[in-house]
């Protein structure tokens, strides 16, 4: 806190003290770009990519730039320290100097004359050979400060009016010509652009290397451009480099394929196995399923050699997770004359057993935060086919963050998670899957005990079977074939019992029950380009329908039970879209919209407590505590910091907007706006105002804003968010839309791990 106060004081001082005292007029302080004027010939549209390259060439940030070189924050503390403090100072002042000082960005650092040459080169590479670029220094009242203005006139663009390809005399030249004709990177009438030509060379090299020409490289393709034949236009000719080696012109087929499998400990006795795909030399003793390695080899002896097969083989072997080192070597077969490439693959097995102890800070979506410890044992190759068995014991102590937190909400939990994972789908082939990616079948068995002092102790047991697979480049899928959850309230307190007696619907959601489920989750995750990304997730699940049908066919009417305990029956669906776009530099705008609905029927009157929706907290509407909003405009009687509240619903809507920006080093900031609530799909007289209503939908949305500070260490993000309530959906005693009782009561602080979305 003291450092913050010092920084604020320094900022105030900086407004009245010089930030150029130690500088010279001969080499003034660079304060940014005043103007970048880019003009082309009338009637010719300048490509946006060219504009971006030109602007990037002069995009030198001054000392206190904010989003771009033209926008600066007003208090250059680092410059003030540089100009007014002694660099030889010791003690506290010396420490502050080292941590606050900022070297000035001088005109000599920017070198505008060099920027002009860079722009000239950029324009020539993009077909503008008659351009003119000038810069101008603009000084203000302080002669030790200067801005730079750039004026760019591109002139007319040169276009390609003729293309001469390679003579169609060899198989290689024929392939290169075919690739060029199919590509849109080089067409008659297109703008001359060296980037496009370089990209075409790379495209040609990649494709011919997949057609047997393994030693071909992009630099073996050259272009000759002539602008004298037809002035203002380019006559382009493609040629092969004179120094191209002979082997680059040869086409190869795949020769022998040998895979060496080494033990993790080294040594062993070689055991040679001949398969239809490769010769396997395995050092014994070691556990490895006979067909595991051949299934990963994409090469075929006698087939045209392809770099794609090399990459696929490397990927298939790596994704098994049982090798610590994989190398693929290719060399010509010296004993044959028919241009064969022999393949040698070397794999070294990793240690099969892994023991891990993890001490961490757990942050949950319900705003519970606390220290935890996990002890895990993993067998990476249980049956010799990359199967993973993981057994972990965990425990955590948690407390709730945010407004209304109280020691009575502190809780602890411990349990055991057991998972057996197979690196393949044990499923019918009709399920579409990508062989390039690893697909998993997972069997799990979990047990957990949650203790919330002063209220209840809850035990939960899960057994499940899941399929995880990737169906396309951006699409992943999780299919829960079967999952059975058993929840049991071990004991409750009189306080909790009295609360439940007042609300039968909530009490029924806590009852002991089995939850037999089938579910499916689809995720579309794509980085559209360097400035835009989208993540879309859909989840649907149902519980109890299969069991209910079996019991019904057996003639069992009324409430149906499994082992003398009722099982739940409901359907539930939810979807969430997160879109992010770069505003410039490391400034990002993230937006999220989420909606979900659940409905109980048949064997259940209420959706189980663990499957209902809630809002509020560190990853939701941050101006409100978790489960303190809704359903609808309902508010629990006497709700306060000392009262239990657990306000959930069967319909949820939530929207968030967050602007994330860098501050200094690993410190990052955020400004956000959150809105949302939960509702009931069926009327509950004990919770008036809780039913979803179109006429009250927008007034029922809780609204909050706030600021956040993040400490981002890449592998770990520690986040603090201060939410400020703007509108509560319930009656606060204050009229109008902005109805928070007071500014102090509208604040909520949340400490969490990781970003909210």
XYZ file of C-alpha atoms in Angstrom:
757
model
C 0.000 0.000 0.000
C 2.893 2.329 0.813
C 4.298 1.820 -2.683
C 0.958 2.850 -4.177
C 0.923 6.029 -2.069
C 4.496 6.837 -3.140
C 3.576 6.312 -6.793
C 0.554 8.618 -6.456
C 2.648 11.311 -4.760
C 5.282 11.044 -7.487
C 2.606 11.339 -10.153
C 1.313 14.557 -8.596
C 4.843 15.919 -8.368
C 5.469 15.011 -11.995
C 2.738 17.393 -13.092
C 4.704 20.365 -11.818
C 8.320 19.221 -12.286
C 10.382 18.912 -15.435
C 10.596 15.639 -17.339
C 13.284 16.975 -19.729
C 15.751 18.705 -17.371
C 18.642 16.381 -18.192
C 17.947 16.264 -21.931
C 19.499 18.239 -24.791
C 17.780 20.245 -27.517
C 20.072 18.510 -30.017
C 18.531 15.145 -29.122
C 15.030 15.955 -27.820
C 12.503 13.679 -26.137
C 10.337 11.803 -28.618
C 6.672 12.260 -27.651
C 4.956 10.250 -30.355
C 3.639 10.418 -33.892
C 1.738 13.586 -34.692
C 0.362 12.370 -38.003
C 0.712 9.607 -40.582
C -0.738 10.812 -43.875
C -0.853 8.089 -46.524
C -2.101 9.180 -49.946
C -2.388 7.164 -53.116
C -3.272 7.913 -56.695
C -6.861 9.006 -57.170
C -9.027 6.046 -58.096
C -6.632 3.453 -56.686
C -7.547 1.963 -53.322
C -4.597 1.320 -51.054
C -4.745 -2.204 -49.530
C -5.314 -2.220 -45.771
C -2.361 -4.580 -45.324
C -0.011 -2.027 -46.880
C -1.355 0.703 -44.612
C -0.804 -1.514 -41.580
C 2.795 -2.249 -42.578
C 3.537 1.448 -43.062
C 2.016 2.384 -39.712
C 3.844 -0.442 -37.979
C 7.147 0.842 -39.367
C 6.688 4.145 -37.523
C 4.900 2.673 -34.537
C 7.529 3.583 -31.964
C 5.989 4.017 -28.533
C 7.001 7.069 -26.497
C 7.685 6.767 -22.791
C 4.173 7.034 -21.491
C 2.176 5.559 -24.354
C -1.142 3.948 -23.458
C -2.825 2.190 -26.395
C -0.886 3.629 -29.341
C 1.987 6.112 -29.928
C -0.603 8.877 -30.338
C -2.338 8.267 -26.984
C -0.350 8.863 -23.790
C -1.207 8.811 -20.125
C -0.674 12.200 -18.421
C 1.715 11.393 -15.561
C 5.164 10.205 -16.823
C 6.467 9.161 -13.388
C 9.421 7.201 -14.775
C 10.664 10.190 -16.795
C 10.315 12.521 -13.845
C 12.413 10.159 -11.696
C 15.073 9.946 -14.443
C 15.353 13.726 -14.710
C 15.060 14.737 -11.055
C 16.512 11.969 -8.885
C 20.089 10.958 -8.315
C 20.855 7.641 -9.999
C 23.536 6.955 -7.369
C 21.064 7.192 -4.483
C 21.010 4.335 -1.959
C 18.543 2.981 0.570
C 14.812 3.431 0.007
C 15.313 6.224 -2.527
C 17.756 4.067 -4.477
C 15.333 1.151 -4.460
C 12.507 3.393 -5.638
C 14.728 4.840 -8.367
C 15.543 1.411 -9.769
C 11.909 0.326 -9.752
C 10.345 3.534 -11.062
C 12.909 5.052 -13.445
C 12.260 4.947 -17.172
C 14.936 5.739 -19.743
C 13.752 8.490 -22.114
C 12.923 7.593 -25.701
C 14.938 10.143 -27.679
C 14.692 11.226 -31.288
C 17.995 9.449 -31.936
C 16.378 6.207 -30.742
C 13.515 6.591 -33.204
C 15.697 7.568 -36.209
C 12.918 8.923 -38.472
C 15.278 8.959 -41.468
C 15.590 5.176 -41.071
C 11.792 4.893 -40.797
C 11.500 6.667 -44.147
C 13.798 4.102 -45.777
C 11.794 1.278 -44.196
C 8.576 2.701 -45.656
C 10.219 3.022 -49.096
C 11.201 -0.647 -48.950
C 7.722 -1.702 -47.783
C 6.076 0.163 -50.649
C 8.485 -1.273 -53.247
C 7.846 -4.798 -51.929
C 4.131 -4.148 -52.451
C 4.417 -2.825 -56.016
C 4.719 0.930 -55.387
C 7.996 1.843 -57.104
C 7.349 5.570 -57.578
C 6.550 6.487 -53.990
C 7.815 9.449 -52.006
C 8.131 9.545 -48.218
C 8.999 12.546 -46.048
C 9.089 13.233 -42.353
C 8.799 16.452 -40.378
C 9.766 17.308 -36.803
C 7.156 19.232 -34.852
C 8.227 21.053 -31.706
C 6.007 22.753 -29.193
C 6.666 25.207 -26.387
C 9.321 22.955 -24.907
C 12.235 22.738 -27.406
C 13.366 19.513 -25.735
C 10.241 17.666 -26.873
C 9.402 16.692 -30.416
C 6.738 14.840 -32.378
C 7.209 13.346 -35.820
C 4.873 13.684 -38.777
C 5.108 11.385 -41.811
C 3.751 12.143 -45.295
C 3.566 9.193 -47.661
C 2.613 9.350 -51.335
C 2.486 5.867 -52.799
C 2.275 6.651 -56.490
C 0.700 4.191 -58.916
C 0.812 0.483 -58.225
C 2.614 -1.891 -60.598
C 0.630 -4.942 -61.644
C 1.667 -8.227 -63.183
C 0.699 -8.266 -66.862
C 2.463 -11.495 -67.932
C 3.648 -14.682 -66.204
C 6.175 -17.120 -67.654
C 6.291 -20.451 -65.790
C 8.874 -23.231 -65.889
C 9.193 -25.245 -69.110
C 7.036 -28.375 -68.833
C 9.992 -30.724 -69.447
C 10.130 -32.709 -66.172
C 7.694 -34.164 -63.675
C 8.900 -31.693 -61.030
C 8.418 -28.670 -63.307
C 4.954 -29.929 -64.264
C 3.934 -30.142 -60.582
C 5.320 -26.662 -59.844
C 3.431 -25.165 -62.793
C 0.196 -26.896 -61.704
C 0.541 -25.591 -58.135
C 1.185 -22.061 -59.406
C -1.822 -22.098 -61.733
C -4.135 -23.279 -58.926
C -2.842 -20.735 -56.433
C -4.407 -17.292 -56.119
C -1.103 -15.846 -54.889
C 0.129 -15.237 -58.428
C -2.400 -14.197 -61.085
C -2.271 -11.946 -64.098
C -3.444 -8.451 -63.226
C -2.675 -8.829 -59.512
C -0.560 -6.337 -57.625
C 3.148 -7.126 -57.488
C 3.899 -8.195 -53.906
C 7.076 -9.908 -52.681
C 5.247 -11.334 -49.651
C 2.818 -13.168 -51.932
C 5.671 -14.462 -54.071
C 7.532 -15.711 -50.988
C 4.375 -17.380 -49.708
C 3.945 -19.075 -53.096
C 7.517 -20.406 -52.953
C 6.805 -21.925 -49.541
C 3.534 -23.408 -50.775
C 5.309 -24.976 -53.763
C 8.077 -26.445 -51.585
C 5.598 -27.923 -49.101
C 3.526 -29.570 -51.800
C 6.389 -31.020 -53.855
C 8.011 -32.410 -50.687
C 4.780 -34.345 -50.154
C 5.111 -35.729 -53.687
C 8.519 -37.339 -53.246
C 10.897 -34.386 -53.700
C 12.105 -34.483 -50.104
C 15.208 -32.301 -50.556
C 13.431 -29.418 -52.341
C 13.507 -26.056 -50.543
C 11.671 -22.704 -51.126
C 14.881 -20.874 -52.003
C 15.267 -23.070 -55.103
C 12.470 -21.057 -56.761
C 13.414 -17.572 -58.045
C 11.522 -14.796 -59.823
C 12.769 -12.398 -62.497
C 10.747 -9.163 -62.713
C 10.999 -6.742 -65.659
C 9.227 -3.368 -65.689
C 10.762 -2.097 -68.940
C 8.786 -4.225 -71.369
C 5.493 -2.535 -70.520
C 6.169 0.571 -68.385
C 4.085 0.660 -65.207
C 3.635 -3.105 -65.302
C 5.660 -6.173 -64.359
C 6.585 -9.052 -66.620
C 7.302 -11.953 -64.253
C 9.295 -15.062 -65.003
C 9.706 -18.074 -62.708
C 13.057 -19.901 -62.786
C 14.877 -22.562 -60.807
C 18.002 -21.451 -58.954
C 21.255 -22.221 -60.745
C 22.832 -23.720 -57.618
C 20.036 -26.211 -56.955
C 21.550 -29.565 -55.857
C 20.916 -32.688 -57.918
C 19.087 -34.524 -55.084
C 16.480 -31.714 -54.926
C 15.437 -32.620 -58.488
C 15.049 -36.330 -57.681
C 11.789 -37.995 -56.701
C 12.001 -40.547 -53.879
C 9.933 -43.457 -52.648
C 9.874 -44.880 -49.116
C 12.365 -47.674 -48.476
C 12.745 -49.732 -45.320
C 11.048 -48.561 -42.112
C 12.650 -49.529 -38.813
C 11.436 -48.441 -35.382
C 13.742 -48.762 -32.382
C 12.019 -48.756 -28.984
C 14.434 -48.135 -26.101
C 13.765 -48.720 -22.425
C 13.654 -45.806 -20.013
C 16.452 -47.393 -17.956
C 18.531 -48.149 -21.075
C 20.043 -51.486 -22.015
C 17.942 -54.587 -22.505
C 17.805 -57.361 -25.079
C 16.666 -56.499 -28.626
C 13.595 -58.300 -29.887
C 12.822 -57.859 -33.599
C 9.205 -58.040 -34.754
C 8.309 -57.853 -38.442
C 4.948 -56.183 -39.114
C 3.168 -55.124 -42.287
C 4.086 -51.482 -41.673
C 7.541 -51.534 -40.102
C 10.250 -53.602 -38.504
C 10.041 -53.083 -34.729
C 13.218 -53.528 -32.683
C 12.095 -53.459 -29.066
C 14.473 -53.644 -26.125
C 13.184 -56.213 -23.652
C 11.861 -56.459 -21.034
C 9.299 -53.701 -21.605
C 5.526 -53.456 -21.696
C 4.208 -52.535 -25.114
C 1.156 -53.797 -27.000
C 2.359 -55.485 -30.254
C 0.251 -53.384 -32.652
C 0.685 -50.062 -30.839
C 3.724 -48.836 -32.804
C 2.561 -50.048 -36.260
C -0.740 -48.207 -35.758
C 1.246 -44.963 -35.410
C 3.448 -45.399 -38.509
C 2.041 -43.471 -41.477
C 4.843 -44.487 -43.898
C 4.336 -47.333 -46.400
C 7.270 -49.058 -48.065
C 7.303 -48.458 -51.823
C 4.941 -45.483 -51.557
C 5.988 -42.007 -52.750
C 7.857 -40.396 -49.856
C 5.869 -37.612 -48.145
C 6.872 -35.170 -45.422
C 3.237 -35.300 -44.341
C 3.716 -38.962 -43.394
C 6.753 -37.992 -41.334
C 4.822 -35.326 -39.425
C 1.867 -37.623 -38.844
C 4.072 -40.408 -37.509
C 5.766 -37.965 -35.120
C 2.362 -36.712 -33.947
C 0.831 -40.168 -33.506
C 3.767 -41.398 -31.421
C 3.997 -38.218 -29.312
C 0.334 -38.142 -28.379
C 0.562 -41.610 -26.776
C 2.303 -39.936 -23.839
C 4.603 -42.899 -23.137
C 7.792 -41.695 -24.861
C 10.141 -39.013 -23.555
C 12.121 -38.754 -26.792
C 11.166 -39.406 -30.456
C 13.384 -38.829 -33.491
C 12.870 -39.642 -37.178
C 15.894 -39.860 -39.483
C 15.739 -40.198 -43.261
C 18.651 -41.180 -45.496
C 19.016 -42.380 -49.106
C 19.333 -46.114 -49.651
C 22.897 -46.533 -50.940
C 22.301 -50.167 -51.969
C 19.516 -49.408 -54.460
C 19.418 -47.274 -57.590
C 15.726 -46.435 -57.510
C 15.852 -43.353 -55.270
C 14.611 -44.887 -52.035
C 14.672 -43.152 -48.635
C 15.077 -45.409 -45.631
C 13.307 -44.318 -42.425
C 14.688 -44.898 -38.942
C 12.484 -44.004 -35.976
C 13.927 -43.988 -32.464
C 11.633 -43.881 -29.395
C 12.716 -43.866 -25.763
C 10.084 -44.860 -23.234
C 9.256 -42.540 -20.364
C 9.076 -43.684 -16.744
C 5.719 -45.518 -16.421
C 4.948 -44.353 -12.887
C 4.646 -40.750 -11.798
C 4.020 -39.537 -8.267
C 2.943 -35.968 -7.757
C 2.307 -33.813 -4.710
C 0.622 -30.518 -5.435
C -0.014 -27.722 -2.978
C -2.170 -25.036 -4.499
C -4.755 -22.358 -4.035
C -8.141 -23.474 -5.317
C -10.542 -20.961 -6.800
C -14.063 -22.116 -7.652
C -16.850 -20.626 -9.723
C -18.902 -20.238 -6.545
C -16.331 -17.759 -5.125
C -14.801 -20.196 -2.668
C -11.058 -19.780 -2.321
C -8.557 -21.596 -0.179
C -5.427 -23.724 0.107
C -5.499 -27.313 -1.045
C -3.235 -30.316 -1.357
C -3.402 -33.207 -3.804
C -1.426 -36.461 -3.818
C -1.588 -38.276 -7.154
C -0.178 -41.489 -8.587
C -0.248 -42.060 -12.360
C 0.594 -45.131 -14.403
C 1.144 -43.872 -17.989
C 1.193 -47.279 -19.680
C -0.946 -49.639 -17.623
C -1.675 -52.304 -20.267
C 1.114 -51.446 -22.710
C -1.073 -49.338 -24.990
C -0.719 -45.865 -23.435
C -3.562 -46.429 -20.961
C -3.368 -44.050 -17.996
C -4.521 -44.877 -14.485
C -4.639 -41.908 -12.152
C -5.495 -42.070 -8.468
C -5.423 -38.873 -6.446
C -6.334 -37.907 -2.907
C -7.228 -34.277 -2.313
C -8.258 -31.973 0.449
C -8.970 -28.267 0.696
C -10.055 -25.626 3.153
C -12.068 -22.824 1.597
C -13.641 -19.529 2.456
C -15.974 -17.366 0.449
C -14.857 -14.076 -1.046
C -17.059 -11.108 -1.799
C -19.594 -9.095 0.126
C -21.576 -11.008 2.768
C -18.656 -13.325 3.441
C -18.564 -14.657 6.976
C -16.562 -17.257 8.878
C -19.643 -19.468 9.074
C -19.343 -19.982 5.324
C -15.843 -21.433 5.599
C -15.830 -25.076 4.555
C -13.565 -27.987 3.897
C -13.676 -30.926 1.536
C -11.661 -34.018 0.816
C -12.031 -37.005 -1.438
C -10.532 -39.402 -3.941
C -10.567 -39.328 -7.763
C -9.802 -42.441 -9.815
C -9.646 -42.347 -13.613
C -8.704 -45.006 -16.158
C -8.126 -43.464 -19.597
C -7.645 -45.271 -22.912
C -5.985 -43.258 -25.741
C -8.603 -44.359 -28.253
C -12.378 -44.527 -28.557
C -13.762 -47.867 -27.475
C -16.783 -47.021 -29.595
C -18.386 -47.824 -32.963
C -16.595 -46.409 -36.000
C -19.591 -44.289 -37.038
C -18.548 -41.615 -34.516
C -16.555 -39.103 -36.635
C -13.067 -38.487 -35.265
C -9.733 -37.015 -36.338
C -6.907 -39.531 -36.394
C -4.465 -36.617 -36.141
C -5.648 -35.956 -32.604
C -5.738 -38.241 -29.593
C -9.217 -39.455 -28.677
C -9.941 -40.833 -25.208
C -12.244 -43.235 -23.432
C -12.374 -42.462 -19.711
C -13.757 -44.474 -16.801
C -13.936 -42.629 -13.489
C -14.868 -43.328 -9.888
C -14.939 -40.429 -7.418
C -15.947 -39.814 -3.835
C -16.093 -36.471 -2.057
C -17.121 -35.121 1.352
C -18.121 -31.458 1.693
C -18.552 -29.938 5.125
C -20.132 -26.525 5.522
C -20.002 -25.842 9.276
C -23.181 -24.729 11.003
C -25.274 -26.067 8.102
C -24.649 -29.509 6.609
C -22.226 -32.268 5.706
C -22.751 -33.705 2.224
C -21.251 -36.824 0.602
C -21.203 -37.412 -3.140
C -20.183 -40.492 -5.144
C -19.749 -40.572 -8.936
C -19.113 -43.321 -11.454
C -18.932 -42.383 -15.145
C -17.839 -43.362 -18.632
C -16.949 -40.633 -21.134
C -15.762 -40.345 -24.721
C -13.542 -37.349 -25.560
C -12.734 -36.814 -29.230
C -11.958 -34.116 -31.760
C -14.179 -34.234 -34.829
C -12.550 -31.357 -36.712
C -9.740 -28.866 -36.317
C -11.772 -26.570 -34.072
C -14.409 -28.923 -32.666
C -14.082 -31.129 -29.582
C -16.732 -33.400 -28.137
C -17.430 -35.103 -24.824
C -20.106 -37.780 -24.688
C -21.090 -39.083 -21.265
C -22.294 -42.601 -22.011
C -23.298 -43.167 -18.411
C -22.869 -41.332 -15.150
C -24.451 -42.146 -11.824
C -24.162 -39.716 -8.942
C -25.333 -40.452 -5.431
C -25.715 -37.569 -2.999
C -26.452 -37.948 0.689
C -26.848 -35.422 3.465
C -24.919 -37.057 6.297
C -26.083 -34.589 8.900
C -27.634 -31.148 9.155
C -27.910 -28.464 11.822
C -31.070 -27.052 13.341
C -30.398 -23.756 11.579
C -30.274 -25.486 8.211
C -33.358 -27.575 9.021
C -35.371 -24.495 9.918
C -34.393 -22.825 6.645
C -35.365 -25.906 4.654
C -38.685 -26.243 6.472
C -39.616 -22.786 5.247
C -38.960 -23.683 1.625
C -40.067 -27.125 0.533
C -38.792 -26.741 -3.039
C -35.219 -26.038 -1.907
C -35.429 -28.834 0.657
C -36.439 -31.341 -2.031
C -33.389 -30.393 -4.123
C -31.194 -31.438 -1.170
C -32.797 -34.836 -0.603
C -30.790 -38.075 -0.791
C -31.007 -39.337 -4.354
C -29.366 -41.058 -7.298
C -28.730 -38.982 -10.429
C -28.266 -41.301 -13.449
C -27.195 -39.129 -16.398
C -26.376 -39.129 -20.088
C -24.802 -35.967 -21.478
C -23.034 -34.366 -24.419
C -20.775 -31.303 -24.638
C -19.670 -29.676 -27.880
C -16.941 -27.005 -27.944
C -15.954 -24.850 -30.910
C -12.701 -23.050 -30.133
C -11.065 -21.025 -32.883
C -8.488 -18.300 -33.139
C -9.908 -16.599 -36.240
C -6.820 -14.447 -36.706
C -4.288 -12.716 -34.482
C -6.928 -10.182 -33.424
C -10.095 -12.256 -33.009
C -11.049 -15.508 -31.283
C -14.284 -17.296 -30.419
C -15.203 -20.093 -28.035
C -18.684 -21.608 -28.176
C -19.821 -24.390 -25.870
C -23.091 -26.317 -25.815
C -24.037 -28.799 -23.108
C -27.121 -31.027 -22.949
C -27.878 -33.719 -20.396
C -30.728 -35.822 -19.161
C -31.183 -37.842 -16.004
C -33.375 -40.783 -15.092
C -35.251 -41.311 -18.351
C -33.778 -44.740 -19.088
C -34.308 -45.950 -15.526
C -37.837 -44.518 -15.458
C -38.714 -46.328 -18.712
C -37.412 -49.658 -17.396
C -39.325 -49.295 -14.116
C -42.464 -48.232 -15.983
C -42.292 -51.242 -18.318
C -41.889 -53.455 -15.266
C -45.189 -52.109 -13.949
C -43.691 -49.980 -11.164
C -45.994 -46.960 -10.815
C -45.579 -43.916 -8.624
C -42.198 -42.810 -7.292
C -39.461 -45.131 -8.521
C -36.436 -46.039 -6.413
C -32.977 -47.475 -6.894
C -31.704 -49.354 -3.824
C -34.584 -47.875 -1.804
C -33.521 -44.354 -2.776
C -35.408 -42.232 -5.340
C -33.559 -41.256 -8.516
C -33.780 -37.876 -10.155
C -35.375 -37.243 -13.539
C -34.757 -34.011 -15.437
C -33.399 -32.455 -18.644
C -30.885 -29.631 -18.744
C -29.231 -27.571 -21.436
C -26.857 -24.619 -21.487
C -24.726 -22.704 -23.945
C -22.021 -20.080 -23.654
C -20.247 -17.907 -26.245
C -17.025 -16.024 -25.496
C -15.705 -13.629 -28.138
C -12.442 -11.718 -27.836
C -10.952 -9.036 -30.049
C -7.701 -7.132 -29.876
C -8.083 -3.362 -29.643
C -4.382 -2.780 -30.188
C -1.174 -4.038 -28.636
C -2.048 -6.138 -25.580
C -5.420 -4.455 -25.124
C -8.305 -6.916 -25.487
C -12.083 -6.751 -25.242
C -13.769 -9.957 -24.036
C -17.509 -10.540 -24.170
C -19.541 -13.485 -22.915
C -23.188 -14.514 -23.129
C -24.555 -17.590 -21.355
C -28.024 -19.096 -21.086
C -29.281 -22.321 -19.553
C -32.492 -24.108 -18.580
C -33.375 -27.204 -16.542
C -36.690 -28.957 -15.950
C -37.601 -31.740 -13.526
C -40.490 -34.100 -14.232
C -41.669 -37.666 -13.805
C -39.854 -39.069 -10.795
C -38.738 -35.634 -9.504
C -40.499 -32.486 -8.484
C -37.282 -30.449 -8.284
C -33.977 -30.358 -10.172
C -31.204 -31.535 -7.797
C -29.411 -28.808 -5.891
C -26.079 -29.551 -7.609
C -27.656 -29.178 -11.068
C -29.464 -25.863 -10.547
C -28.130 -22.542 -11.832
C -26.816 -19.649 -9.773
C -25.125 -16.305 -10.441
C -22.925 -13.905 -8.541
C -19.370 -14.323 -7.375
C -15.861 -14.116 -8.805
C -16.679 -15.646 -12.208
C -20.149 -14.242 -12.688
C -21.718 -10.933 -11.615
C -18.890 -9.618 -9.499
C -20.824 -6.844 -7.755
C -22.815 -9.495 -5.852
C -21.906 -12.445 -3.664
C -22.407 -15.951 -5.009
C -26.000 -17.253 -4.913
C -27.235 -13.944 -3.483
C -29.320 -12.973 -6.540
C -32.644 -14.397 -7.653
C -34.582 -16.194 -8.552
C -36.017 -13.183 -10.357
C -36.879 -10.340 -7.996
C -37.158 -12.670 -4.984
C -34.971 -12.044 -1.959
C -34.710 -14.386 0.975
C -36.321 -12.868 4.096
C -33.772 -11.170 6.306
C -30.911 -11.801 3.847
C -27.723 -10.303 5.303
C -24.138 -11.152 6.027
C -25.156 -13.406 8.890
C -27.900 -15.310 7.134
C -27.650 -18.383 4.979
C -28.625 -17.802 1.401
C -28.556 -20.248 -1.462
C -30.642 -18.715 -4.190
C -30.759 -20.909 -7.281
C -33.062 -21.356 -10.262
C -33.881 -23.443 -13.307
C -33.273 -20.751 -15.918
C -30.174 -18.590 -16.230
C -29.061 -15.662 -18.355
C -25.752 -13.892 -17.983
C -23.781 -11.356 -20.043
C -20.323 -9.933 -19.392
C -18.070 -7.375 -21.057
C -14.455 -6.967 -19.938
C -11.654 -4.722 -21.191
C -8.198 -6.108 -20.318
C -5.064 -3.986 -20.545
C -1.426 -4.128 -19.435
C -0.188 -2.015 -16.550
C 3.424 -2.908 -15.847
C 5.247 -6.184 -16.341
C 3.113 -9.060 -15.072
C 0.502 -6.672 -13.665
C -2.593 -6.261 -15.802
C -5.848 -4.412 -15.289
C -9.484 -4.812 -16.243
C -12.708 -2.810 -16.481
C -15.894 -4.840 -16.616
C -19.688 -4.767 -16.769
C -21.743 -7.816 -15.677
C -25.470 -8.523 -15.893
C -27.634 -11.552 -15.243
C -29.952 -13.509 -12.973
C -31.638 -16.866 -12.485
C -35.353 -17.582 -12.583
C -37.816 -20.408 -11.961
C -39.572 -22.034 -14.911
C -42.425 -23.091 -12.610
C -44.141 -20.872 -10.088
C -43.153 -21.268 -6.434
C -45.501 -19.443 -3.995
C -42.780 -19.449 -1.342
C -40.483 -17.456 -3.649
C -42.669 -14.640 -5.032
C -41.250 -12.850 -8.055
C -38.989 -15.795 -8.881
C -40.822 -17.007 -12.002
C -39.442 -16.065 -15.438
C -41.492 -13.219 -16.889
C -40.951 -11.465 -20.212
C -42.409 -8.192 -18.964
C -39.981 -8.048 -16.025
C -36.970 -9.702 -17.660
C -34.753 -6.627 -18.016
C -35.663 -5.192 -14.600
C -34.840 -8.586 -13.093
C -31.296 -8.435 -14.439
C -28.752 -7.586 -11.768
C -26.239 -5.086 -13.124
C -22.759 -4.288 -11.877
C -19.490 -2.823 -13.030
C -16.022 -2.688 -11.547
C -12.265 -2.763 -11.892
C -9.784 -5.599 -11.566
C -6.093 -6.201 -11.022
C -4.374 -9.345 -12.291
C -0.936 -10.763 -11.566
C -0.327 -12.842 -14.684
C 2.600 -15.269 -14.488
C 1.442 -17.186 -17.614
C 1.170 -20.477 -15.732
C -0.788 -18.859 -12.885
C -3.061 -15.844 -12.748
C -4.000 -14.323 -9.386
C -6.973 -12.017 -9.775
C -8.651 -9.429 -7.597
C -11.912 -7.818 -8.759
C -13.783 -4.984 -7.076
C -17.411 -5.063 -8.193
C -19.725 -2.070 -7.897
C -23.451 -2.768 -7.907
C -25.638 -0.568 -10.098
C -29.007 -2.333 -9.995
C -30.354 -5.074 -7.748
C -33.389 -6.998 -9.027
C -34.988 -7.090 -5.573
C -36.503 -4.336 -3.449
C -33.704 -2.440 -1.710
C -35.914 0.284 -0.259
C -34.611 2.775 -2.806
C -36.609 3.791 -5.872
C -35.336 4.123 -9.440
C -33.224 1.830 -11.586
C -29.964 2.589 -9.757
C -31.279 1.284 -6.471
C -28.252 0.253 -4.432
C -28.761 1.461 -0.832
C -25.356 3.157 -0.679
C -22.007 3.130 -2.426
C -20.373 1.213 0.407
C -23.042 -1.483 0.372
C -22.743 -1.823 -3.400
C -19.104 -2.970 -3.258
C -17.903 -6.575 -3.389
C -14.290 -7.730 -3.617
C -13.383 -11.159 -4.991
C -10.025 -12.887 -4.978
C -9.689 -15.713 -7.478
C -7.290 -17.835 -9.518
C -7.444 -17.591 -13.315
C -9.471 -15.368 -15.607
C -13.274 -15.355 -15.222
C -13.788 -16.456 -18.858
